[in-house]
Amino acid sequence: MSHIEEEFLKIEKDHAWNTLFHKLENDHVIKTSDKKNDIALLNINRGLNRFRDVLPYDDTRVCLTTGSNDYINASYVEVPVANRKYILTQGPLQATSSHFWQMVWEQNSRVIVMLTGLIEKGCVSIIPPGTLLKPTAHKYYTIRREYLI
């Protein structure tokens, strides 16, 4: 069992999901009132965003290191209450699927946590066929393990 799974199980056991969500939401409102997302709004990048109102801030966005455009709708996020650092990103569009995997590779991401349905609102599946192992359902989330080498 991974550290993140242990943390999720503890939060679930303590019935603390709502408390954690509200704390993160309140902290976000306080800390982001003066943030800008000008780079996400550039004409060249608009089509790379799934939603018009879910954009990375300029000072915390993930930059791709290769290719003609370094933009991906993804942000570095530090969550002190969880003692973790994360990258938050949208579910990839057909046109951004390769950007997603490029980011995973460049950032050496070892765990991908998807906080949405596997396929939702045009999001292409990021799970290669035949790699999904047995899912484990919990009250607020499902753990889906994959075999990806």
Coordinates of N, CA and C in Angstrom, one line a residue:
M1 N 0.9 -1.2 0.0 CA 0.0 0.0 0.0 C 0.9 1.2 0.0
S2 N 0.6 2.2 -0.8 CA 1.4 3.4 -0.9 C 1.0 4.4 0.2
H3 N 1.9 5.3 0.4 CA 1.7 6.4 1.4 C 0.4 7.1 1.2
I4 N 0.2 7.4 -0.1 CA -1.0 8.2 -0.4 C -2.3 7.4 -0.1
E5 N -2.3 6.1 -0.3 CA -3.4 5.2 0.0 C -3.6 5.2 1.5
E6 N -2.5 5.1 2.3 CA -2.6 5.1 3.7 C -3.3 6.4 4.2
E7 N -2.8 7.5 3.6 CA -3.4 8.8 4.0 C -4.9 8.9 3.7
F8 N -5.3 8.5 2.5 CA -6.7 8.5 2.1 C -7.5 7.6 3.1
L9 N -7.0 6.4 3.4 CA -7.7 5.5 4.3 C -7.9 6.1 5.7
K10 N -6.8 6.8 6.2 CA -6.9 7.5 7.5 C -8.0 8.6 7.4
I11 N -8.0 9.4 6.4 CA -9.0 10.5 6.2 C -10.4 9.9 6.2
E12 N -10.5 8.8 5.5 CA -11.8 8.1 5.4 C -12.2 7.6 6.8
K13 N -11.3 6.9 7.4 CA -11.6 6.3 8.8 C -12.0 7.4 9.8
D14 N -11.4 8.6 9.7 CA -11.7 9.7 10.6 C -12.9 10.5 10.1
H15 N -13.5 10.1 9.0 CA -14.6 10.9 8.4 C -14.2 12.4 8.3
A16 N -13.0 12.6 7.7 CA -12.5 13.9 7.6 C -12.4 14.5 6.2
W17 N -13.1 13.9 5.2 CA -13.1 14.4 3.9 C -13.7 15.8 3.8
N18 N -14.9 16.0 4.4 CA -15.5 17.3 4.4 C -14.7 18.4 5.0
T19 N -14.1 18.1 6.2 CA -13.3 19.0 6.9 C -12.1 19.4 6.0
L20 N -11.4 18.5 5.4 CA -10.3 18.7 4.6 C -10.7 19.6 3.4
F21 N -11.8 19.2 2.7 CA -12.2 19.9 1.6 C -12.5 21.4 1.9
H22 N -13.2 21.7 3.0 CA -13.5 23.0 3.4 C -12.3 23.8 3.8
K23 N -11.3 23.2 4.4 CA -10.1 23.9 4.7 C -9.3 24.3 3.5
L24 N -9.2 23.3 2.5 CA -8.5 23.6 1.3 C -9.2 24.7 0.5
E25 N -10.6 24.7 0.5 CA -11.4 25.7 -0.2 C -11.2 27.1 0.4
N26 N -11.2 27.1 1.7 CA -11.0 28.4 2.4 C -9.6 29.0 2.2
D27 N -8.6 28.1 2.3 CA -7.2 28.5 2.1 C -7.0 29.0 0.7
H28 N -7.7 28.4 -0.3 CA -7.5 28.8 -1.7 C -8.1 30.2 -1.9
V29 N -9.2 30.5 -1.4 CA -9.9 31.8 -1.6 C -9.0 32.9 -1.0
I30 N -8.4 32.7 0.1 CA -7.6 33.6 0.8 C -6.3 33.9 0.0
K31 N -5.7 32.8 -0.5 CA -4.3 32.9 -1.1 C -4.4 33.3 -2.6
T32 N -5.5 33.2 -3.3 CA -5.5 33.4 -4.7 C -6.2 34.7 -5.2
S33 N -6.5 35.6 -4.3 CA -7.3 36.8 -4.8 C -6.5 37.7 -5.7
D34 N -5.2 37.6 -5.7 CA -4.4 38.5 -6.5 C -3.6 37.8 -7.6
K35 N -3.9 36.5 -7.8 CA -3.2 35.7 -8.8 C -3.7 36.0 -10.2
K36 N -2.7 35.9 -11.2 CA -3.0 36.1 -12.6 C -2.9 34.8 -13.4
N37 N -3.7 34.7 -14.5 CA -3.5 33.5 -15.4 C -3.5 34.0 -16.8
D38 N -2.7 35.0 -17.1 CA -2.6 35.6 -18.4 C -2.0 34.6 -19.5
I39 N -1.1 33.8 -19.1 CA -0.5 32.8 -20.0 C -1.6 31.8 -20.5
A40 N -2.4 31.4 -19.6 CA -3.5 30.5 -20.0 C -4.5 31.1 -21.0
L41 N -4.6 32.4 -20.9 CA -5.6 33.1 -21.7 C -5.0 33.6 -23.1
L42 N -3.8 33.3 -23.3 CA -3.2 33.7 -24.6 C -3.9 32.9 -25.7
N43 N -4.1 33.5 -26.9 CA -4.9 32.8 -28.0 C -4.3 31.4 -28.3
I44 N -3.0 31.3 -28.3 CA -2.4 30.0 -28.6 C -2.7 28.9 -27.6
N45 N -3.1 29.3 -26.4 CA -3.3 28.4 -25.3 C -4.8 28.1 -25.0
R46 N -5.7 29.0 -25.5 CA -7.1 28.9 -25.1 C -7.7 27.5 -25.5
G47 N -7.3 27.0 -26.6 CA -7.8 25.7 -27.0 C -7.3 24.5 -26.3
L48 N -6.3 24.8 -25.4 CA -5.7 23.7 -24.6 C -6.4 23.6 -23.2
N49 N -7.3 24.5 -23.0 CA -8.0 24.5 -21.7 C -9.4 23.8 -21.9
R50 N -9.8 22.9 -21.0 CA -11.1 22.3 -21.1 C -12.2 23.2 -20.8
F51 N -12.0 24.0 -19.7 CA -13.0 25.0 -19.3 C -12.4 26.4 -19.3
R52 N -13.2 27.4 -19.5 CA -12.8 28.8 -19.5 C -12.5 29.3 -18.1
D53 N -13.0 28.7 -17.1 CA -12.9 29.2 -15.7 C -12.0 28.3 -14.8
V54 N -11.3 27.4 -15.4 CA -10.4 26.5 -14.6 C -9.0 26.6 -15.3
L55 N -8.2 27.6 -14.8 CA -7.0 27.9 -15.5 C -5.8 27.9 -14.4
P56 N -4.6 27.6 -14.9 CA -3.5 27.7 -13.9 C -3.0 29.1 -13.8
Y57 N -2.5 29.4 -12.6 CA -2.0 30.7 -12.3 C -0.6 30.8 -12.9
D58 N -0.2 32.0 -13.4 CA 1.1 32.1 -14.1 C 2.3 31.7 -13.2
D59 N 2.2 32.0 -11.9 CA 3.4 31.8 -11.0 C 3.5 30.4 -10.5
T60 N 2.4 29.5 -10.7 CA 2.5 28.2 -10.2 C 2.2 27.1 -11.3
R61 N 2.2 27.6 -12.5 CA 1.9 26.6 -13.6 C 3.1 25.7 -13.9
V62 N 2.8 24.5 -14.3 CA 3.8 23.6 -14.8 C 4.2 24.0 -16.2
C63 N 5.4 24.0 -16.5 CA 5.9 24.3 -17.9 C 6.5 23.1 -18.5
L64 N 6.1 22.7 -19.7 CA 6.7 21.6 -20.4 C 8.1 22.1 -20.8
T65 N 9.0 21.1 -20.9 CA 10.4 21.5 -21.2 C 10.8 21.3 -22.6
T66 N 10.0 20.6 -23.4 CA 10.3 20.3 -24.8 C 9.1 20.7 -25.6
G67 N 9.3 20.9 -26.9 CA 8.2 21.3 -27.8 C 8.2 22.7 -28.1
S68 N 7.3 23.1 -29.0 CA 7.2 24.5 -29.4 C 6.4 25.4 -28.4
N69 N 5.6 24.8 -27.5 CA 4.8 25.6 -26.6 C 5.0 24.9 -25.2
D70 N 5.4 25.6 -24.2 CA 5.6 25.1 -22.9 C 4.3 25.0 -22.0
Y71 N 3.1 25.3 -22.6 CA 1.9 25.4 -21.9 C 1.2 24.1 -21.7
I72 N 0.7 23.8 -20.5 CA -0.2 22.8 -20.2 C -1.1 23.3 -19.0
N73 N -2.3 23.0 -19.0 CA -3.3 23.4 -18.0 C -3.0 22.5 -16.7
A74 N -1.9 22.9 -16.0 CA -1.5 22.2 -14.8 C -0.8 23.1 -13.9
S75 N -1.0 22.9 -12.6 CA -0.4 23.8 -11.6 C 0.3 23.0 -10.5
Y76 N 1.4 23.5 -9.9 CA 2.0 22.9 -8.7 C 1.2 23.4 -7.5
V77 N 0.8 22.5 -6.6 CA 0.0 22.9 -5.5 C 0.7 22.2 -4.2
E78 N 0.9 23.0 -3.2 CA 1.4 22.5 -2.0 C 0.3 22.5 -1.0
V79 N 0.1 21.4 -0.3 CA -1.0 21.2 0.6 C -0.4 20.9 2.0
P80 N -0.1 21.9 2.8 CA 0.6 21.7 4.1 C -0.2 20.8 5.0
V81 N -1.5 20.9 5.0 CA -2.3 20.0 5.9 C -2.1 18.6 5.6
A82 N -1.8 18.3 4.3 CA -1.6 16.9 3.9 C -0.1 16.5 3.9
N83 N 0.8 17.6 4.1 CA 2.2 17.4 4.1 C 2.6 16.8 2.7
R84 N 2.0 17.4 1.6 CA 2.3 16.9 0.3 C 2.4 18.0 -0.7
K85 N 3.0 17.7 -1.8 CA 3.0 18.6 -3.0 C 2.4 17.8 -4.1
Y86 N 1.6 18.5 -4.9 CA 0.9 17.9 -6.0 C 1.0 18.7 -7.3
I87 N 0.6 18.1 -8.4 CA 0.4 18.8 -9.6 C -1.1 18.5 -9.9
L88 N -1.9 19.6 -10.1 CA -3.3 19.5 -10.5 C -3.4 19.9 -11.9
T89 N -4.1 19.1 -12.7 CA -4.3 19.3 -14.1 C -5.7 18.9 -14.5
Q90 N -6.1 19.3 -15.6 CA -7.4 18.9 -16.2 C -7.3 17.5 -16.8
G91 N -8.4 16.8 -16.9 CA -8.4 15.6 -17.7 C -8.0 16.0 -19.1
P92 N -7.1 15.2 -19.8 CA -6.7 15.6 -21.1 C -7.8 15.6 -22.2
L93 N -7.7 16.6 -23.0 CA -8.5 16.6 -24.3 C -7.8 15.7 -25.3
Q94 N -8.4 15.4 -26.4 CA -7.8 14.6 -27.5 C -6.5 15.3 -27.9
A95 N -6.5 16.7 -28.0 CA -5.3 17.4 -28.4 C -4.3 17.6 -27.4
T96 N -4.6 17.3 -26.1 CA -3.6 17.5 -25.0 C -3.1 16.2 -24.3
S97 N -3.6 15.1 -24.8 CA -3.2 13.8 -24.2 C -1.7 13.6 -24.2
S98 N -1.0 13.9 -25.3 CA 0.4 13.8 -25.4 C 1.1 14.8 -24.4
H99 N 0.5 16.0 -24.2 CA 1.1 16.9 -23.3 C 1.0 16.4 -21.9
F100 N -0.1 15.7 -21.5 CA -0.3 15.1 -20.2 C 0.8 14.1 -19.9
W101 N 1.0 13.2 -20.9 CA 2.0 12.2 -20.6 C 3.4 12.7 -20.6
Q102 N 3.7 13.8 -21.4 CA 5.0 14.5 -21.4 C 5.2 15.1 -20.0
M103 N 4.2 15.7 -19.5 CA 4.3 16.3 -18.1 C 4.6 15.2 -17.1
V104 N 3.9 14.1 -17.1 CA 4.1 13.0 -16.2 C 5.5 12.5 -16.3
W105 N 6.0 12.4 -17.5 CA 7.4 11.9 -17.7 C 8.4 13.0 -17.2
E106 N 8.3 14.2 -17.6 CA 9.2 15.3 -17.2 C 9.2 15.5 -15.7
Q107 N 8.1 15.4 -15.1 CA 8.0 15.7 -13.7 C 8.2 14.5 -12.8
N108 N 8.5 13.3 -13.5 CA 8.8 12.1 -12.8 C 7.6 11.7 -11.8
S109 N 6.4 11.9 -12.3 CA 5.2 11.6 -11.4 C 5.1 10.1 -11.3
R110 N 4.9 9.7 -10.0 CA 4.8 8.3 -9.7 C 3.4 7.8 -9.4
V111 N 2.6 8.8 -9.1 CA 1.2 8.5 -8.7 C 0.3 9.5 -9.5
I112 N -0.8 9.0 -10.1 CA -1.8 9.9 -10.7 C -3.1 9.7 -10.0
V113 N -3.6 10.7 -9.4 CA -4.9 10.7 -8.7 C -5.9 11.4 -9.6
M114 N -6.9 10.7 -10.0 CA -7.9 11.3 -10.9 C -9.2 11.6 -10.1
L115 N -9.5 12.9 -9.9 CA -10.7 13.3 -9.1 C -11.9 13.5 -9.9
T116 N -12.1 12.6 -10.8 CA -13.3 12.7 -11.7 C -13.6 11.3 -12.2
G117 N -14.6 11.2 -13.0 CA -14.8 9.9 -13.7 C -13.7 9.6 -14.6
L118 N -13.5 8.3 -15.0 CA -12.4 7.9 -15.9 C -12.6 8.6 -17.2
I119 N -13.8 8.7 -17.7 CA -14.1 9.4 -19.0 C -15.2 10.4 -18.7
E120 N -15.0 11.7 -18.8 CA -16.0 12.7 -18.5 C -15.9 13.9 -19.4
K121 N -17.0 14.3 -19.9 CA -17.1 15.5 -20.7 C -16.0 15.6 -21.8
G122 N -15.8 14.6 -22.6 CA -14.8 14.7 -23.6 C -13.4 14.4 -23.2
C123 N -13.2 14.1 -22.0 CA -11.9 13.7 -21.5 C -11.5 12.4 -22.1
V124 N -10.3 12.3 -22.8 CA -9.9 11.0 -23.3 C -9.4 10.2 -22.2
S125 N -9.5 8.9 -22.4 CA -9.0 8.0 -21.3 C -7.5 8.0 -21.3
I126 N -6.9 8.1 -20.1 CA -5.5 8.2 -20.0 C -4.9 6.8 -19.6
I127 N -5.9 5.8 -19.5 CA -5.5 4.5 -19.1 C -5.3 3.6 -20.3
P128 N -4.1 3.2 -20.6 CA -3.9 2.3 -21.7 C -4.7 1.0 -21.6
P129 N -5.3 0.5 -22.7 CA -6.1 -0.7 -22.6 C -5.3 -1.9 -22.0
G130 N -5.9 -2.7 -21.2 CA -5.3 -3.9 -20.6 C -4.4 -3.6 -19.4
T131 N -4.3 -2.4 -18.9 CA -3.4 -2.1 -17.8 C -4.1 -2.0 -16.5
L132 N -5.4 -1.8 -16.5 CA -6.2 -1.6 -15.3 C -6.3 -2.9 -14.5
L133 N -5.8 -2.8 -13.2 CA -6.0 -4.0 -12.3 C -7.3 -3.8 -11.5
K134 N -7.6 -4.7 -10.7 CA -8.8 -4.7 -9.9 C -9.0 -3.4 -9.1
P135 N -10.1 -2.7 -9.4 CA -10.4 -1.5 -8.6 C -10.9 -1.8 -7.2
T136 N -10.6 -0.9 -6.2 CA -11.1 -1.1 -4.9 C -12.0 0.2 -4.6
A137 N -13.3 -0.1 -4.3 CA -14.2 1.0 -4.1 C -14.2 1.4 -2.6
H138 N -14.2 2.7 -2.3 CA -14.3 3.3 -1.0 C -15.5 4.2 -1.0
K139 N -15.9 4.8 0.1 CA -17.1 5.6 0.1 C -17.0 6.8 -0.8
Y140 N -15.9 7.5 -0.8 CA -15.8 8.8 -1.6 C -14.9 8.6 -2.8
Y141 N -14.2 7.5 -2.9 CA -13.3 7.4 -4.0 C -13.1 5.9 -4.4
T142 N -12.5 5.6 -5.5 CA -12.2 4.3 -6.0 C -10.7 4.3 -6.3
I143 N -10.0 3.3 -5.8 CA -8.6 3.1 -6.2 C -8.5 2.2 -7.4
R144 N -7.9 2.7 -8.5 CA -7.7 1.9 -9.7 C -6.2 1.8 -9.9
R145 N -5.7 0.6 -9.8 CA -4.3 0.4 -10.0 C -4.1 0.0 -11.4
E146 N -2.9 0.5 -12.0 CA -2.6 0.1 -13.3 C -1.2 -0.5 -13.3
Y147 N -1.0 -1.4 -14.2 CA 0.4 -1.9 -14.5 C 1.0 -1.2 -15.7
L148 N 1.9 -0.3 -15.4 CA 2.5 0.5 -16.5 C 4.0 0.4 -16.6
I149 N 4.5 -0.7 -16.2 CA 6.0 -1.0 -16.3 C 6.7 -0.4 -15.1

